[in-house]
């Protein structure tokens, strides 16, 4: 009788332990999913608010010619305007770098924590921003690298990260290929190299 009772208790304990492990894992996955979505929202918010949003505005005015192109008394663009555009340029590039790092953090956890839905959510939020800025970046960069502005622009690493992000989210494009070609040519010529 005691052997039978011991067996029943052991089986019941094993069933309870398996059930508890199942619910613990399920609960952990829910926590991981919540955290992953929160990171995705934070990365998108970083791009669309605060200094990066202001930087996007500055760069769009610079690209379209509505500001920052008026010559100063010496016929050159004012240094303050160039400085503002340069700060906006790197503010946005560094924002894209932070997004790339956060996205890679999420993709690196996919096998264990199933962050795939959060990555897809983030990619959906970012795709149009990245496509538009990949289209615009060569024009912005070319104007900023003008001889009277910043001809020795040292942006290769950050610009390469931007290209990585665009390609990981939207796939390769002619715009990122152009930017990568410009980087390679400049490196070969010793331009923008520290």
XYZ file of N, CA, C and O in Angstrom:
776
model
N 0.807 -1.183 0.000
C 0.000 0.000 0.000
C 0.865 1.268 0.000
O 0.576 2.191 -0.733
N 1.915 1.291 0.797
C 2.763 2.473 0.865
C 3.554 2.653 -0.433
O 3.828 3.788 -0.819
N 3.910 1.531 -1.098
C 4.601 1.654 -2.375
C 3.706 2.304 -3.417
O 4.138 3.133 -4.200
N 2.454 1.875 -3.414
C 1.489 2.450 -4.363
C 1.276 3.932 -4.079
O 1.263 4.763 -4.974
N 1.135 4.281 -2.846
C 0.925 5.665 -2.449
C 2.161 6.502 -2.763
O 2.056 7.627 -3.271
N 3.335 5.963 -2.545
C 4.588 6.665 -2.862
C 4.686 6.921 -4.359
O 5.118 7.994 -4.794
N 4.292 5.945 -5.148
C 4.323 6.088 -6.602
C 3.354 7.179 -7.055
O 3.688 8.016 -7.896
N 2.152 7.184 -6.502
C 1.159 8.207 -6.856
C 1.675 9.596 -6.477
O 1.570 10.549 -7.253
N 2.236 9.740 -5.302
C 2.760 11.033 -4.849
C 3.917 11.469 -5.754
O 4.010 12.639 -6.151
N 4.799 10.542 -6.117
C 5.932 10.867 -6.985
C 5.450 11.321 -8.362
O 5.948 12.315 -8.924
N 4.481 10.607 -8.935
C 3.943 10.976 -10.251
C 3.246 12.333 -10.163
O 3.421 13.191 -11.027
N 2.436 12.519 -9.106
C 1.742 13.791 -8.935
C 2.752 14.930 -8.783
O 2.579 16.014 -9.370
N 3.804 14.692 -8.040
C 4.846 15.717 -7.862
C 5.519 16.036 -9.190
O 5.781 17.202 -9.502
N 5.795 14.999 -9.975
C 6.429 15.213 -11.277
C 5.512 16.002 -12.206
O 5.955 16.926 -12.915
N 4.232 15.672 -12.211
C 3.272 16.393 -13.054
C 3.197 17.849 -12.628
O 3.211 18.763 -13.465
N 3.143 18.084 -11.343
C 3.080 19.465 -10.836
C 4.361 20.218 -11.197
O 4.307 21.380 -11.610
N 5.508 19.556 -11.081
C 6.783 20.201 -11.407
C 6.850 20.558 -12.894
O 7.272 21.663 -13.268
N 6.405 19.658 -13.768
C 6.401 19.926 -15.209
C 5.444 21.072 -15.520
O 5.752 21.984 -16.288
N 4.259 21.026 -14.897
C 3.270 22.086 -15.103
C 3.825 23.435 -14.632
O 3.671 24.449 -15.311
N 4.476 23.459 -13.482
C 5.054 24.696 -12.951
C 6.163 25.213 -13.862
O 6.258 26.424 -14.121
N 6.987 24.299 -14.372
C 8.049 24.709 -15.290
C 7.462 25.294 -16.572
O 7.952 26.307 -17.096
N 6.410 24.654 -17.085
C 5.738 25.152 -18.279
C 5.224 26.577 -18.060
O 5.442 27.470 -18.877
N 4.541 26.809 -16.938
C 3.995 28.128 -16.673
C 5.086 29.156 -16.373
O 4.954 30.325 -16.738
N 6.164 28.724 -15.760
C 7.278 29.651 -15.512
C 7.894 30.092 -16.837
O 8.167 31.282 -17.042
N 8.098 29.153 -17.734
C 8.655 29.486 -19.058
C 7.691 30.381 -19.839
O 8.097 31.351 -20.469
N 6.414 30.061 -19.781
C 5.416 30.861 -20.486
C 5.377 32.284 -19.926
O 5.307 33.255 -20.676
N 5.442 32.399 -18.628
C 5.450 33.702 -17.989
C 6.711 34.484 -18.368
O 6.651 35.682 -18.651
N 7.855 33.787 -18.371
C 9.115 34.438 -18.750
C 9.051 34.923 -20.195
O 9.494 36.028 -20.508
N 8.491 34.108 -21.082
C 8.354 34.524 -22.483
C 7.483 35.772 -22.591
O 7.761 36.654 -23.387
N 6.443 35.828 -21.795
C 5.591 37.017 -21.796
C 6.359 38.246 -21.339
O 6.216 39.335 -21.913
N 7.180 38.075 -20.325
C 8.014 39.180 -19.845
C 9.015 39.585 -20.909
O 9.217 40.782 -21.158
N 9.650 38.593 -21.544
C 10.606 38.892 -22.608
C 9.918 39.623 -23.760
O 10.456 40.575 -24.312
N 8.736 39.174 -24.129
C 8.009 39.814 -25.233
C 7.673 41.256 -24.871
O 7.850 42.168 -25.688
N 7.201 41.473 -23.651
C 6.877 42.837 -23.213
C 8.121 43.719 -23.278
O 8.072 44.853 -23.787
N 9.227 43.212 -22.774
C 10.478 43.967 -22.771
C 10.944 44.247 -24.196
O 11.414 45.348 -24.505
N 10.812 43.264 -25.074
C 11.234 43.433 -26.466
C 10.394 44.505 -27.161
O 10.923 45.367 -27.871
N 9.083 44.463 -26.960
C 8.217 45.484 -27.560
C 8.513 46.866 -26.973
O 8.462 47.871 -27.681
N 8.802 46.912 -25.700
C 9.132 48.187 -25.066
C 10.416 48.759 -25.665
O 10.510 49.960 -25.926
N 11.412 47.913 -25.907
C 12.645 48.367 -26.547
C 12.339 48.876 -27.956
O 12.843 49.929 -28.363
N 11.521 48.159 -28.706
C 11.162 48.597 -30.057
C 10.492 49.973 -30.016
O 10.820 50.861 -30.817
N 9.560 50.159 -29.100
C 8.887 51.459 -28.978
C 9.877 52.559 -28.583
O 9.821 53.681 -29.103
N 10.780 52.245 -27.685
C 11.770 53.227 -27.243
C 12.688 53.636 -28.391
O 13.001 54.814 -28.557
N 13.109 52.666 -29.195
C 13.979 52.970 -30.329
C 13.256 53.857 -31.340
O 13.836 54.807 -31.878
N 11.998 53.567 -31.591
C 11.220 54.395 -32.517
C 11.016 55.794 -31.944
O 11.135 56.799 -32.656
N 10.739 55.877 -30.660
C 10.560 57.175 -30.009
C 11.844 57.987 -30.080
O 11.801 59.210 -30.302
N 12.990 57.331 -29.920
C 14.273 58.018 -30.012
C 14.424 58.685 -31.380
O 14.916 59.797 -31.478
N 13.980 58.027 -32.425
C 14.093 58.575 -33.770
C 13.108 59.713 -34.029
O 13.415 60.649 -34.755
N 11.944 59.650 -33.435
C 10.868 60.566 -33.821
C 10.617 61.712 -32.844
O 9.690 62.500 -33.070
N 11.400 61.818 -31.786
C 11.212 62.903 -30.828
C 12.560 63.490 -30.426
O 13.610 62.929 -30.718
N 12.522 64.603 -29.736
C 13.714 65.208 -29.153
C 14.757 65.626 -30.171
O 14.437 65.988 -31.308
N 16.028 65.567 -29.784
C 17.110 66.010 -30.672
C 17.126 65.327 -32.053
O 17.355 66.018 -33.052
N 16.865 64.014 -32.158
C 16.841 63.446 -33.513
C 15.733 64.034 -34.397
O 15.928 64.232 -35.601
N 14.585 64.334 -33.821
C 13.512 64.960 -34.603
C 13.929 66.360 -35.043
O 13.674 66.759 -36.188
N 14.565 67.105 -34.159
C 15.063 68.429 -34.517
C 16.146 68.315 -35.596
O 16.194 69.119 -36.527
N 16.996 67.308 -35.467
C 18.054 67.089 -36.459
C 17.454 66.763 -37.827
O 17.934 67.260 -38.858
N 16.404 65.970 -37.837
C 15.736 65.650 -39.110
C 15.206 66.919 -39.757
O 15.306 67.105 -40.973
N 14.660 67.815 -38.957
C 14.145 69.079 -39.475
C 15.275 69.926 -40.066
O 15.159 70.451 -41.178
N 16.368 70.056 -39.343
C 17.517 70.832 -39.832
C 18.026 70.243 -41.143
O 18.254 70.968 -42.128
N 18.216 68.931 -41.176
C 18.758 68.294 -42.380
C 17.803 68.387 -43.563
O 18.241 68.533 -44.711
N 16.510 68.331 -43.296
C 15.542 68.458 -44.389
C 15.566 69.879 -44.964
O 15.520 70.052 -46.185
N 15.668 70.891 -44.103
C 15.789 72.269 -44.600
C 17.091 72.442 -45.378
O 17.104 73.096 -46.428
N 18.161 71.865 -44.872
C 19.456 71.954 -45.551
C 19.387 71.263 -46.911
O 19.811 71.812 -47.925
N 18.807 70.077 -46.945
C 18.708 69.314 -48.199
C 17.847 70.042 -49.224
O 18.203 70.122 -50.403
N 16.729 70.576 -48.784
C 15.792 71.211 -49.710
C 16.201 72.633 -50.088
O 15.626 73.223 -51.001
N 17.186 73.191 -49.372
C 17.658 74.534 -49.692
C 16.839 75.644 -49.077
O 17.034 76.818 -49.414
N 15.919 75.315 -48.186
C 15.084 76.359 -47.585
C 15.794 77.103 -46.458
O 15.343 78.185 -46.075
N 16.882 76.551 -45.937
C 17.695 77.232 -44.926
C 19.138 76.750 -45.053
O 19.422 75.754 -45.687
N 20.030 77.493 -44.422
C 21.446 77.144 -44.287
C 22.260 77.298 -45.577
O 23.396 76.867 -45.641
N 21.685 77.905 -46.607
C 22.435 78.080 -47.845
C 22.693 79.547 -48.165
O 23.341 79.854 -49.159
N 22.192 80.460 -47.326
C 22.392 81.877 -47.571
C 23.860 82.217 -47.299
O 24.393 81.880 -46.245
N 24.517 82.892 -48.249
C 25.922 83.243 -48.010
C 26.053 84.359 -46.980
O 25.164 85.210 -46.846
N 27.149 84.327 -46.276
C 27.456 85.394 -45.325
C 28.069 86.573 -46.048
O 28.152 86.595 -47.289
N 28.552 87.555 -45.309
C 29.137 88.757 -45.930
C 30.357 88.442 -46.804
O 30.636 89.154 -47.759
N 31.060 87.371 -46.483
C 32.241 86.997 -47.269
C 31.897 86.097 -48.454
O 32.780 85.619 -49.164
N 30.608 85.843 -48.657
C 30.182 85.000 -49.768
C 30.145 83.523 -49.439
O 29.698 82.713 -50.245
N 30.623 83.148 -48.264
C 30.627 81.748 -47.829
C 29.453 81.491 -46.898
O 28.949 82.421 -46.265
N 29.034 80.232 -46.754
C 27.976 79.932 -45.782
C 28.446 80.290 -44.377
O 29.611 80.078 -44.036
N 27.561 80.837 -43.550
C 27.963 81.171 -42.176
C 28.404 79.929 -41.405
O 27.813 78.859 -41.541
N 29.439 80.095 -40.607
C 29.972 78.969 -39.828
C 28.929 78.424 -38.858
O 28.875 77.218 -38.615
N 28.084 79.295 -38.311
C 27.072 78.819 -37.358
C 26.084 77.883 -38.038
O 25.666 76.888 -37.461
N 25.699 78.202 -39.271
C 24.793 77.327 -40.014
C 25.439 75.993 -40.323
O 24.812 74.938 -40.165
N 26.694 76.025 -40.727
C 27.409 74.778 -41.012
C 27.532 73.941 -39.746
O 27.327 72.728 -39.781
N 27.828 74.585 -38.620
C 27.950 73.863 -37.355
C 26.626 73.225 -36.964
O 26.584 72.076 -36.516
N 25.522 73.943 -37.151
C 24.205 73.406 -36.812
C 23.871 72.198 -37.688
O 23.363 71.190 -37.203
N 24.176 72.288 -38.965
C 23.921 71.173 -39.883
C 24.817 69.982 -39.526
O 24.358 68.835 -39.500
N 26.076 70.256 -39.211
C 26.997 69.180 -38.845
C 26.536 68.466 -37.576
O 26.553 67.228 -37.505
N 26.096 69.223 -36.581
C 25.586 68.616 -35.349
C 24.333 67.786 -35.635
O 24.173 66.686 -35.100
N 23.450 68.302 -36.468
C 22.240 67.550 -36.829
C 22.602 66.279 -37.591
O 22.006 65.212 -37.358
N 23.569 66.386 -38.467
C 24.028 65.242 -39.267
C 24.451 64.087 -38.353
O 23.993 62.951 -38.510
N 25.308 64.402 -37.393
C 25.792 63.341 -36.501
C 24.754 62.941 -35.457
O 24.710 61.784 -35.050
N 23.902 63.858 -35.043
C 22.826 63.487 -34.120
C 21.962 62.405 -34.741
O 21.629 61.402 -34.095
N 21.599 62.579 -35.998
C 20.748 61.590 -36.658
C 21.522 60.307 -36.961
O 20.997 59.202 -36.750
N 22.764 60.424 -37.412
C 23.555 59.205 -37.652
C 23.718 58.396 -36.373
O 23.582 57.164 -36.386
N 24.009 59.063 -35.270
C 24.198 58.344 -34.007
C 22.888 57.752 -33.498
O 22.883 56.702 -32.861
N 21.777 58.410 -33.784
C 20.473 57.832 -33.447
C 20.276 56.531 -34.226
O 19.830 55.524 -33.666
N 20.594 56.552 -35.512
C 20.477 55.330 -36.316
C 21.410 54.239 -35.776
O 21.057 53.057 -35.784
N 22.588 54.628 -35.292
C 23.489 53.636 -34.689
C 22.872 53.010 -33.440
O 22.964 51.797 -33.237
N 22.254 53.839 -32.597
C 21.601 53.300 -31.397
C 20.477 52.338 -31.786
O 20.295 51.291 -31.155
N 19.743 52.680 -32.808
C 18.665 51.804 -33.271
C 19.241 50.491 -33.785
O 18.706 49.415 -33.488
N 20.330 50.560 -34.533
C 20.973 49.334 -35.038
C 21.405 48.442 -33.877
O 21.165 47.227 -33.896
N 22.003 49.030 -32.853
C 22.458 48.245 -31.694
C 21.261 47.619 -30.985
O 21.287 46.438 -30.633
N 20.203 48.390 -30.771
C 19.006 47.843 -30.125
C 18.366 46.747 -30.950
O 17.938 45.714 -30.418
N 18.292 46.950 -32.260
C 17.701 45.937 -33.142
C 18.530 44.660 -33.122
O 18.002 43.556 -33.078
N 19.842 44.808 -33.155
C 20.705 43.620 -33.102
C 20.599 42.907 -31.761
O 20.737 41.693 -31.694
N 20.357 43.650 -30.716
C 20.104 43.029 -29.417
C 18.860 42.153 -29.494
O 18.848 41.023 -28.998
N 17.824 42.677 -30.124
C 16.584 41.899 -30.267
C 16.786 40.682 -31.175
O 16.317 39.588 -30.858
N 17.458 40.863 -32.292
C 17.647 39.725 -33.204
C 18.571 38.681 -32.589
O 18.415 37.496 -32.865
N 19.490 39.116 -31.751
C 20.383 38.171 -31.084
C 19.670 37.288 -30.066
O 20.167 36.232 -29.690
N 18.492 37.711 -29.609
C 17.720 36.950 -28.624
C 16.618 36.105 -29.250
O 15.879 35.427 -28.537
N 16.473 36.160 -30.560
C 15.342 35.512 -31.217
C 15.241 34.016 -30.913
O 14.146 33.516 -30.668
N 16.353 33.325 -30.937
C 16.290 31.872 -30.742
C 15.789 31.507 -29.348
O 15.020 30.555 -29.190
N 16.209 32.247 -28.350
C 15.870 31.874 -26.977
C 14.589 32.547 -26.486
O 13.762 31.934 -25.835
N 14.434 33.836 -26.797
C 13.314 34.601 -26.234
C 12.212 34.906 -27.236
O 11.276 35.627 -26.903
N 12.337 34.427 -28.446
C 11.346 34.664 -29.500
C 10.964 36.132 -29.596
O 9.806 36.519 -29.442
N 11.966 36.962 -29.887
C 11.730 38.387 -30.061
C 11.349 38.726 -31.504
O 11.213 39.908 -31.838
N 11.151 37.717 -32.333
C 10.821 37.951 -33.751
C 9.637 38.893 -33.951
O 9.703 39.782 -34.801
N 8.527 38.737 -33.202
C 7.415 39.675 -33.408
C 7.799 41.126 -33.086
O 7.372 42.043 -33.793
N 8.604 41.331 -32.076
C 9.020 42.695 -31.725
C 9.954 43.263 -32.792
O 9.879 44.455 -33.112
N 10.818 42.417 -33.355
C 11.700 42.870 -34.439
C 10.862 43.258 -35.657
O 11.098 44.308 -36.280
N 9.880 42.441 -35.996
C 9.004 42.756 -37.131
C 8.243 44.064 -36.870
O 8.094 44.898 -37.777
N 7.781 44.250 -35.643
C 7.089 45.479 -35.249
C 8.017 46.682 -35.435
O 7.636 47.702 -36.032
N 9.247 46.575 -34.934
C 10.223 47.655 -35.064
C 10.516 47.939 -36.529
O 10.542 49.095 -36.959
N 10.733 46.894 -37.311
C 11.039 47.071 -38.730
C 9.898 47.780 -39.457
O 10.137 48.644 -40.307
N 8.671 47.429 -39.121
C 7.517 48.103 -39.733
C 7.500 49.594 -39.385
O 7.173 50.430 -40.226
N 7.846 49.917 -38.140
C 7.870 51.315 -37.722
C 8.981 52.100 -38.416
O 8.821 53.280 -38.731
N 10.115 51.450 -38.643
C 11.295 52.143 -39.155
C 11.392 52.193 -40.673
O 12.061 53.086 -41.210
N 10.779 51.269 -41.364
C 11.052 51.062 -42.790
C 10.940 52.337 -43.615
O 11.859 52.674 -44.374
N 9.850 53.059 -43.490
C 9.709 54.238 -44.353
C 10.700 55.330 -44.001
O 11.204 56.032 -44.877
N 11.002 55.467 -42.702
C 12.004 56.460 -42.301
C 13.351 56.135 -42.947
O 14.028 57.009 -43.487
N 13.719 54.868 -42.860
C 15.019 54.456 -43.390
C 15.089 54.588 -44.906
O 16.104 55.033 -45.447
N 14.013 54.214 -45.584
C 14.004 54.357 -47.051
C 14.172 55.816 -47.453
O 14.963 56.141 -48.344
N 13.434 56.711 -46.799
C 13.513 58.131 -47.162
C 14.885 58.711 -46.857
O 15.441 59.454 -47.660
N 15.428 58.371 -45.679
C 16.739 58.936 -45.355
C 17.849 58.312 -46.186
O 18.831 58.992 -46.505
N 17.706 57.072 -46.589
C 18.697 56.479 -47.499
C 18.666 57.204 -48.839
O 19.717 57.427 -49.456
N 17.480 57.599 -49.286
C 17.360 58.370 -50.524
C 17.982 59.759 -50.382
O 18.612 60.263 -51.312
N 17.792 60.383 -49.229
C 18.219 61.766 -49.019
C 19.678 61.905 -48.610
O 20.295 62.950 -48.827
N 20.215 60.875 -47.964
C 21.535 61.028 -47.355
C 22.630 61.405 -48.341
O 23.467 62.278 -48.024
N 22.709 60.814 -49.529
C 23.776 61.223 -50.453
C 23.735 62.720 -50.785
O 24.790 63.367 -50.873
N 22.552 63.287 -50.936
C 22.418 64.714 -51.238
C 22.858 65.562 -50.055
O 23.618 66.534 -50.218
N 22.404 65.198 -48.869
C 22.791 65.935 -47.656
C 24.300 65.870 -47.465
O 24.963 66.886 -47.233
N 24.828 64.681 -47.606
C 26.264 64.478 -47.381
C 27.092 65.256 -48.397
O 28.095 65.879 -48.057
N 26.693 65.209 -49.648
C 27.413 65.918 -50.702
C 27.436 67.420 -50.437
O 28.476 68.077 -50.575
N 26.302 67.980 -50.052
C 26.238 69.418 -49.762
C 27.075 69.768 -48.532
O 27.718 70.822 -48.496
N 27.073 68.905 -47.535
C 27.851 69.169 -46.323
C 29.349 69.055 -46.582
O 30.148 69.760 -45.967
N 29.736 68.204 -47.522
C 31.157 68.008 -47.834
C 31.705 69.034 -48.832
O 32.856 68.955 -49.241
N 30.894 70.021 -49.191
C 31.351 71.059 -50.117
C 32.615 71.721 -49.561
O 32.794 71.810 -48.340
N 33.502 72.205 -50.448
C 34.771 72.788 -49.987
C 34.613 73.902 -48.957
O 35.436 74.049 -48.063
N 33.530 74.672 -49.055
C 33.335 75.779 -48.109
C 32.675 75.329 -46.806
O 32.457 76.123 -45.911
N 32.359 74.034 -46.696
C 31.714 73.518 -45.480
C 32.650 72.561 -44.743
O 33.514 72.982 -44.008
N 32.467 71.252 -44.916
C 33.271 70.249 -44.195
C 33.786 69.214 -45.200
O 33.263 68.100 -45.288
N 34.804 69.572 -45.985
C 35.255 68.644 -47.029
C 35.848 67.338 -46.485
O 35.785 66.306 -47.153
N 36.399 67.379 -45.278
C 37.003 66.176 -44.691
C 36.082 65.607 -43.610
O 36.484 65.400 -42.467
N 34.837 65.349 -43.995
C 33.831 64.832 -43.072
C 34.217 63.420 -42.631
O 34.396 62.531 -43.449
N 34.334 63.207 -41.330
C 34.778 61.916 -40.795
C 33.576 61.135 -40.262
O 33.352 61.073 -39.065
N 32.866 60.545 -41.200
C 31.604 59.879 -40.860
C 31.534 58.426 -41.294
O 30.480 57.811 -41.236
N 32.637 57.860 -41.730
C 32.606 56.533 -42.350
C 32.007 55.447 -41.451
O 31.186 54.650 -41.912
N 32.416 55.409 -40.207
C 31.918 54.343 -39.319
C 30.418 54.487 -39.062
O 29.657 53.525 -39.182
N 30.002 55.693 -38.715
C 28.584 55.918 -38.439
C 27.742 55.746 -39.700
O 26.642 55.196 -39.655
N 28.259 56.202 -40.826
C 27.527 56.063 -42.077
C 27.432 54.589 -42.480
O 26.393 54.142 -42.973
N 28.487 53.828 -42.221
C 28.438 52.382 -42.479
C 27.386 51.703 -41.613
O 26.659 50.815 -42.086
N 27.262 52.124 -40.364
C 26.221 51.575 -39.487
C 24.831 51.929 -40.002
O 23.912 51.102 -39.951
N 24.672 53.152 -40.491
C 23.386 53.549 -41.081
C 23.051 52.637 -42.260
O 21.926 52.136 -42.371
N 24.021 52.406 -43.128
C 23.794 51.517 -44.280
C 23.431 50.108 -43.811
O 22.532 49.471 -44.381
N 24.126 49.619 -42.777
C 23.798 48.295 -42.224
C 22.345 48.245 -41.770
O 21.622 47.286 -42.061
N 21.916 49.273 -41.037
C 20.546 49.306 -40.531
C 19.540 49.318 -41.677
O 18.578 48.544 -41.673
N 19.759 50.173 -42.655
C 18.843 50.256 -43.793
C 18.737 48.897 -44.479
O 17.641 48.411 -44.765
N 19.875 48.272 -44.716
C 19.880 46.994 -45.425
C 19.267 45.868 -44.601
O 18.580 45.000 -45.144
N 19.478 45.874 -43.290
C 18.888 44.841 -42.447
C 17.377 44.972 -42.370
O 16.669 43.971 -42.263
N 16.868 46.196 -42.435
C 15.427 46.410 -42.298
C 14.716 46.378 -43.653
O 13.665 45.757 -43.781
N 15.282 47.042 -44.657
C 14.574 47.184 -45.934
C 15.228 46.437 -47.083
O 14.670 46.394 -48.169
N 16.412 45.886 -46.863
C 17.129 45.202 -47.931
C 18.098 46.152 -48.625
O 18.026 47.367 -48.458
N 19.011 45.590 -49.416
C 19.981 46.424 -50.132
C 19.271 47.386 -51.091
O 18.204 47.082 -51.610
N 19.887 48.544 -51.277
C 19.309 49.527 -52.192
C 20.427 50.234 -52.934
O 21.588 50.196 -52.523
N 20.059 50.907 -53.998
C 21.041 51.673 -54.772
C 21.626 52.799 -53.926
O 22.780 53.187 -54.115
N 20.848 53.301 -52.972
C 21.300 54.415 -52.152
C 22.379 53.977 -51.157
O 23.384 54.677 -50.999
N 22.175 52.849 -50.510
C 23.211 52.374 -49.585
C 24.435 51.911 -50.371
O 25.561 52.084 -49.903
N 24.219 51.347 -51.549
C 25.363 50.950 -52.387
C 26.193 52.177 -52.758
O 27.436 52.140 -52.720
N 25.514 53.288 -53.097
C 26.212 54.525 -53.419
C 26.999 55.037 -52.217
O 28.171 55.412 -52.340
N 26.366 55.049 -51.055
C 27.060 55.524 -49.856
C 28.276 54.659 -49.532
O 29.343 55.178 -49.186
N 28.142 53.348 -49.661
C 29.281 52.457 -49.396
C 30.394 52.677 -50.417
O 31.580 52.631 -50.072
N 30.033 52.929 -51.658
C 31.034 53.224 -52.686
C 31.769 54.516 -52.360
O 32.999 54.591 -52.479
N 31.040 55.553 -51.945
C 31.672 56.814 -51.565
C 32.649 56.624 -50.409
O 33.743 57.181 -50.419
N 32.230 55.829 -49.421
C 33.123 55.565 -48.279
C 34.398 54.886 -48.759
O 35.507 55.284 -48.390
N 34.253 53.833 -49.582
C 35.441 53.110 -50.082
C 36.367 54.028 -50.872
O 37.591 53.999 -50.702
N 35.790 54.859 -51.746
C 36.601 55.778 -52.545
C 37.341 56.774 -51.660
O 38.515 57.073 -51.897
N 36.662 57.292 -50.650
C 37.303 58.248 -49.753
C 38.415 57.593 -48.942
O 39.478 58.189 -48.744
N 38.175 56.385 -48.488
C 39.217 55.668 -47.740
C 40.435 55.455 -48.635
O 41.574 55.672 -48.209
N 40.197 55.064 -49.877
C 41.296 54.844 -50.821
C 42.086 56.135 -51.071
O 43.295 56.106 -51.303
N 41.398 57.280 -51.018
C 42.046 58.571 -51.241
C 42.573 59.207 -49.948
O 43.164 60.275 -49.976
N 42.302 58.557 -48.815
C 42.745 59.112 -47.536
C 41.889 60.250 -47.038
O 42.321 61.021 -46.180
N 40.659 60.363 -47.544
C 39.753 61.429 -47.137
C 38.874 60.914 -46.001
O 38.339 59.817 -46.078
N 38.714 61.717 -44.972
C 37.827 61.352 -43.872
C 38.362 60.225 -43.010
O 37.612 59.592 -42.289
N 39.647 59.987 -43.092
C 40.262 58.904 -42.321
C 41.062 59.525 -41.192
O 41.821 60.472 -41.397
N 40.855 59.020 -39.985
C 41.592 59.593 -38.839
C 42.964 59.017 -38.725
O 43.308 58.007 -39.226
